[in-house]
Amino acid sequence: MSTEVMVDGSLVAGEGRFGIVLARFNAFVGERLLEGALDTLRRHGVAADRITVVRVPGAFELPLTAQVMAEAGLYDGIVALGAVIRGATPHFDFVAGECVKGLAQVGLKTGVPVALGVLTVDTVAQAIDRSGAKAGNKGAEAALSILEMADLLRRLRRP
Ligand code: INI
């Protein structure tokens, strides 16, 4: 009888350090996402001095900043937060697309997990719903996912 080896990430932060990069554009939403992410990290045992928060102008600036943070080698994971709202710009598809694609590339290029806590929505109401009102908090979800991925990658690298 064979026994499979199962590897899962837990939500225990341990000694992990985490970076958060937050877009200031649509700050009324972004700050709620930040609150959700910080609350989740702290409630899972991450001390405040193990969290670095960096603010950038908008979602377009998130990938480069996340990349520089990842390359610094100081963080077990990075959470990217922001809100791209279709109603607010004809550039929605470009800004949202480049942001999401760029963040994915940072994770692949650096090996440091990057969690996508960037809302890409049609309306301000949807953004509010997803930042702590009716439909959860995308920042909190992203923080949970970075805890899991940081632990999973740690286990896979040092089995
Ligand atoms: N940045 C956002 O984070 N959200 C948006 O909805 C948005 N809109 O609407 O344009 C936005 N634009 C700014 C962009 O991210 C850059 O900061 C800017 O183009 C300068 O590079």
Coordinates of N, CA and C in Angstrom, one line a residue, residues 61-153:
E61 N 1.8 51.1 -10.7 CA 3.1 51.1 -10.1 C 3.3 49.9 -9.2
L62 N 2.3 49.1 -8.9 CA 2.4 48.0 -8.0 C 3.5 46.9 -8.4
P63 N 3.5 46.5 -9.7 CA 4.4 45.4 -10.0 C 5.8 45.7 -9.8
L64 N 6.3 46.9 -10.3 CA 7.7 47.2 -10.2 C 8.1 47.3 -8.7
T65 N 7.2 48.0 -8.0 CA 7.5 48.1 -6.5 C 7.6 46.7 -5.8
A66 N 6.6 45.9 -6.2 CA 6.6 44.5 -5.6 C 7.9 43.8 -6.0
Q67 N 8.3 44.0 -7.2 CA 9.6 43.4 -7.7 C 10.8 43.8 -6.9
V68 N 10.9 45.1 -6.7 CA 12.1 45.6 -6.0 C 12.0 45.1 -4.5
M69 N 10.8 45.1 -3.9 CA 10.7 44.5 -2.6 C 11.1 43.0 -2.6
A70 N 10.6 42.3 -3.6 CA 10.9 40.9 -3.6 C 12.4 40.6 -3.8
E71 N 13.0 41.4 -4.6 CA 14.5 41.3 -4.9 C 15.3 41.6 -3.7
A72 N 14.8 42.4 -2.8 CA 15.5 42.8 -1.6 C 15.8 41.6 -0.7
G73 N 15.0 40.6 -0.9 CA 15.2 39.3 -0.1 C 14.8 39.4 1.4
L74 N 14.0 40.4 1.7 CA 13.7 40.6 3.1 C 12.3 40.0 3.5
Y75 N 11.5 39.6 2.5 CA 10.1 39.3 2.7 C 9.8 37.8 2.3
D76 N 9.0 37.2 3.1 CA 8.5 35.8 2.8 C 7.4 35.9 1.8
G77 N 6.8 37.1 1.7 CA 5.7 37.2 0.8 C 5.3 38.7 0.7
I78 N 4.6 39.0 -0.4 CA 4.2 40.4 -0.7 C 2.7 40.4 -1.0
V79 N 2.0 41.3 -0.4 CA 0.6 41.5 -0.7 C 0.4 42.8 -1.5
A80 N -0.2 42.7 -2.7 CA -0.4 43.9 -3.5 C -1.9 44.3 -3.4
L81 N -2.1 45.6 -3.0 CA -3.5 46.1 -2.8 C -3.8 47.3 -3.6
G82 N -5.0 47.3 -4.1 CA -5.4 48.5 -4.9 C -6.8 48.3 -5.4
A83 N -7.3 49.3 -6.2 CA -8.6 49.2 -6.7 C -8.6 49.9 -8.1
V84 N -8.9 49.1 -9.1 CA -9.0 49.7 -10.5 C -10.5 49.6 -10.8
I85 N -11.1 50.8 -11.0 CA -12.6 50.9 -11.2 C -12.9 51.3 -12.6
R86 N -13.6 50.5 -13.3 CA -13.8 50.7 -14.7 C -14.5 52.1 -15.0
G87 N -15.5 52.4 -14.2 CA -16.2 53.7 -14.4 C -15.2 54.9 -14.3
A88 N -14.1 54.7 -13.6 CA -13.2 55.8 -13.4 C -12.3 56.1 -14.5
T89 N -12.1 55.2 -15.4 CA -11.1 55.4 -16.5 C -11.3 54.6 -17.7
P90 N -11.1 55.3 -18.9 CA -11.1 54.5 -20.1 C -9.9 53.6 -20.2
H91 N -8.9 53.8 -19.3 CA -7.7 53.0 -19.3 C -7.8 51.8 -18.5
F92 N -9.0 51.5 -18.0 CA -9.2 50.4 -17.1 C -8.5 49.1 -17.6
D93 N -8.7 48.7 -18.8 CA -8.2 47.4 -19.3 C -6.7 47.4 -19.3
F94 N -6.1 48.6 -19.6 CA -4.6 48.6 -19.6 C -4.1 48.6 -18.2
V95 N -4.6 49.5 -17.4 CA -4.1 49.5 -16.0 C -4.3 48.2 -15.3
A96 N -5.5 47.7 -15.3 CA -5.8 46.4 -14.6 C -5.0 45.3 -15.2
G97 N -5.0 45.2 -16.5 CA -4.2 44.1 -17.2 C -2.8 44.1 -16.9
E98 N -2.1 45.3 -17.0 CA -0.7 45.4 -16.7 C -0.4 45.1 -15.3
C99 N -1.3 45.6 -14.4 CA -1.1 45.4 -13.0 C -1.1 43.9 -12.6
V100 N -2.2 43.2 -13.1 CA -2.3 41.8 -12.7 C -1.2 40.9 -13.3
K101 N -1.0 41.2 -14.6 CA 0.0 40.4 -15.3 C 1.4 40.7 -14.7
G102 N 1.7 41.9 -14.4 CA 3.0 42.3 -13.8 C 3.2 41.6 -12.5
L103 N 2.2 41.6 -11.7 CA 2.3 41.0 -10.3 C 2.6 39.5 -10.4
A104 N 1.9 38.9 -11.4 CA 2.1 37.4 -11.6 C 3.6 37.2 -12.0
Q105 N 4.1 38.1 -12.9 CA 5.5 37.9 -13.3 C 6.5 38.1 -12.2
V106 N 6.2 39.0 -11.3 CA 7.1 39.2 -10.1 C 7.2 37.9 -9.3
G107 N 6.1 37.3 -9.1 CA 6.2 36.0 -8.3 C 7.0 35.0 -9.1
L108 N 6.8 34.9 -10.4 CA 7.5 33.8 -11.2 C 8.9 34.2 -11.3
K109 N 9.3 35.4 -11.5 CA 10.6 35.8 -11.7 C 11.5 35.7 -10.4
T110 N 10.9 36.1 -9.3 CA 11.7 36.2 -8.1 C 11.5 35.0 -7.2
G111 N 10.5 34.2 -7.3 CA 10.2 33.1 -6.4 C 9.6 33.5 -5.1
V112 N 9.4 34.8 -4.9 CA 8.7 35.3 -3.7 C 7.2 35.4 -4.0
P113 N 6.4 34.7 -3.2 CA 5.0 34.8 -3.5 C 4.4 36.2 -3.4
V114 N 3.5 36.5 -4.4 CA 2.8 37.8 -4.4 C 1.3 37.5 -4.4
A115 N 0.6 38.1 -3.5 CA -0.8 37.9 -3.4 C -1.5 39.1 -4.1
L116 N -2.5 38.7 -4.9 CA -3.3 39.7 -5.6 C -4.5 40.2 -4.8
G117 N -4.3 41.4 -4.2 CA -5.4 42.0 -3.5 C -5.8 43.3 -4.2
V118 N -5.9 43.2 -5.5 CA -6.2 44.4 -6.3 C -7.6 44.1 -6.9
L119 N -8.6 45.0 -6.5 CA -9.9 44.9 -7.1 C -9.9 45.4 -8.5
T120 N -10.6 44.6 -9.4 CA -10.8 45.1 -10.7 C -12.3 45.0 -10.9
V121 N -13.0 46.1 -10.8 CA -14.4 46.1 -10.7 C -15.0 47.2 -11.7
D122 N -16.3 47.0 -11.9 CA -17.0 48.0 -12.8 C -17.4 49.3 -12.1
T123 N -17.8 49.2 -10.9 CA -18.4 50.3 -10.2 C -17.8 50.5 -8.8
V124 N -18.0 51.8 -8.3 CA -17.5 52.1 -7.0 C -18.3 51.2 -6.0
A125 N -19.6 51.0 -6.2 CA -20.3 50.2 -5.3 C -19.7 48.8 -5.1
Q126 N -19.3 48.2 -6.2 CA -18.7 46.9 -6.2 C -17.4 46.9 -5.4
A127 N -16.6 48.0 -5.6 CA -15.4 48.2 -4.9 C -15.6 48.2 -3.4
I128 N -16.6 49.0 -3.0 CA -16.9 49.1 -1.5 C -17.4 47.8 -1.0
D129 N -18.2 47.1 -1.8 CA -18.7 45.7 -1.3 C -17.5 44.8 -1.0
R130 N -16.5 44.9 -1.8 CA -15.4 43.9 -1.7 C -14.2 44.4 -0.8
S131 N -14.5 45.5 -0.2 CA -13.4 46.1 0.7 C -13.9 46.2 2.1
G132 N -14.8 45.3 2.5 CA -15.2 45.2 3.9 C -16.7 45.4 4.1
A133 N -17.4 45.7 3.0 CA -18.9 45.8 3.2 C -19.5 44.4 2.9
K134 N -20.3 44.3 1.8 CA -21.2 43.1 1.7 C -20.5 41.9 1.2
A135 N -19.4 42.1 0.5 CA -18.8 40.9 -0.1 C -17.3 40.6 0.4
G136 N -17.2 40.7 1.7 CA -15.9 40.4 2.3 C -14.8 41.5 2.1
N137 N -13.6 41.1 2.3 CA -12.5 42.1 2.1 C -11.4 41.5 1.4
K138 N -11.2 42.0 0.2 CA -10.1 41.3 -0.7 C -8.7 41.5 -0.1
G139 N -8.5 42.5 0.7 CA -7.2 42.6 1.3 C -7.0 41.5 2.4
A140 N -8.0 41.2 3.1 CA -7.9 40.1 4.1 C -7.7 38.8 3.4
E141 N -8.4 38.6 2.3 CA -8.3 37.3 1.5 C -6.8 37.2 1.0
A142 N -6.3 38.3 0.5 CA -5.0 38.3 0.0 C -3.9 38.0 1.1
A143 N -4.2 38.5 2.3 CA -3.3 38.3 3.4 C -3.3 36.8 3.8
L144 N -4.5 36.2 3.8 CA -4.6 34.8 4.1 C -3.8 34.0 3.0
S145 N -4.0 34.3 1.8 CA -3.3 33.6 0.8 C -1.8 33.7 0.8
I146 N -1.3 34.9 1.2 CA 0.2 35.0 1.3 C 0.7 34.2 2.5
L147 N -0.1 34.1 3.6 CA 0.4 33.3 4.7 C 0.5 31.8 4.3
E148 N -0.5 31.4 3.6 CA -0.5 30.0 3.1 C 0.6 29.7 2.1
M149 N 0.8 30.6 1.1 CA 1.8 30.4 0.1 C 3.2 30.5 0.7
A150 N 3.4 31.5 1.6 CA 4.8 31.6 2.2 C 5.1 30.3 2.9
D151 N 4.2 29.8 3.7 CA 4.5 28.5 4.4 C 4.6 27.3 3.4
L152 N 3.8 27.3 2.4 CA 3.9 26.2 1.4 C 5.2 26.2 0.7
L153 N 5.7 27.4 0.3 CA 7.0 27.4 -0.4 C 8.1 27.1 0.5

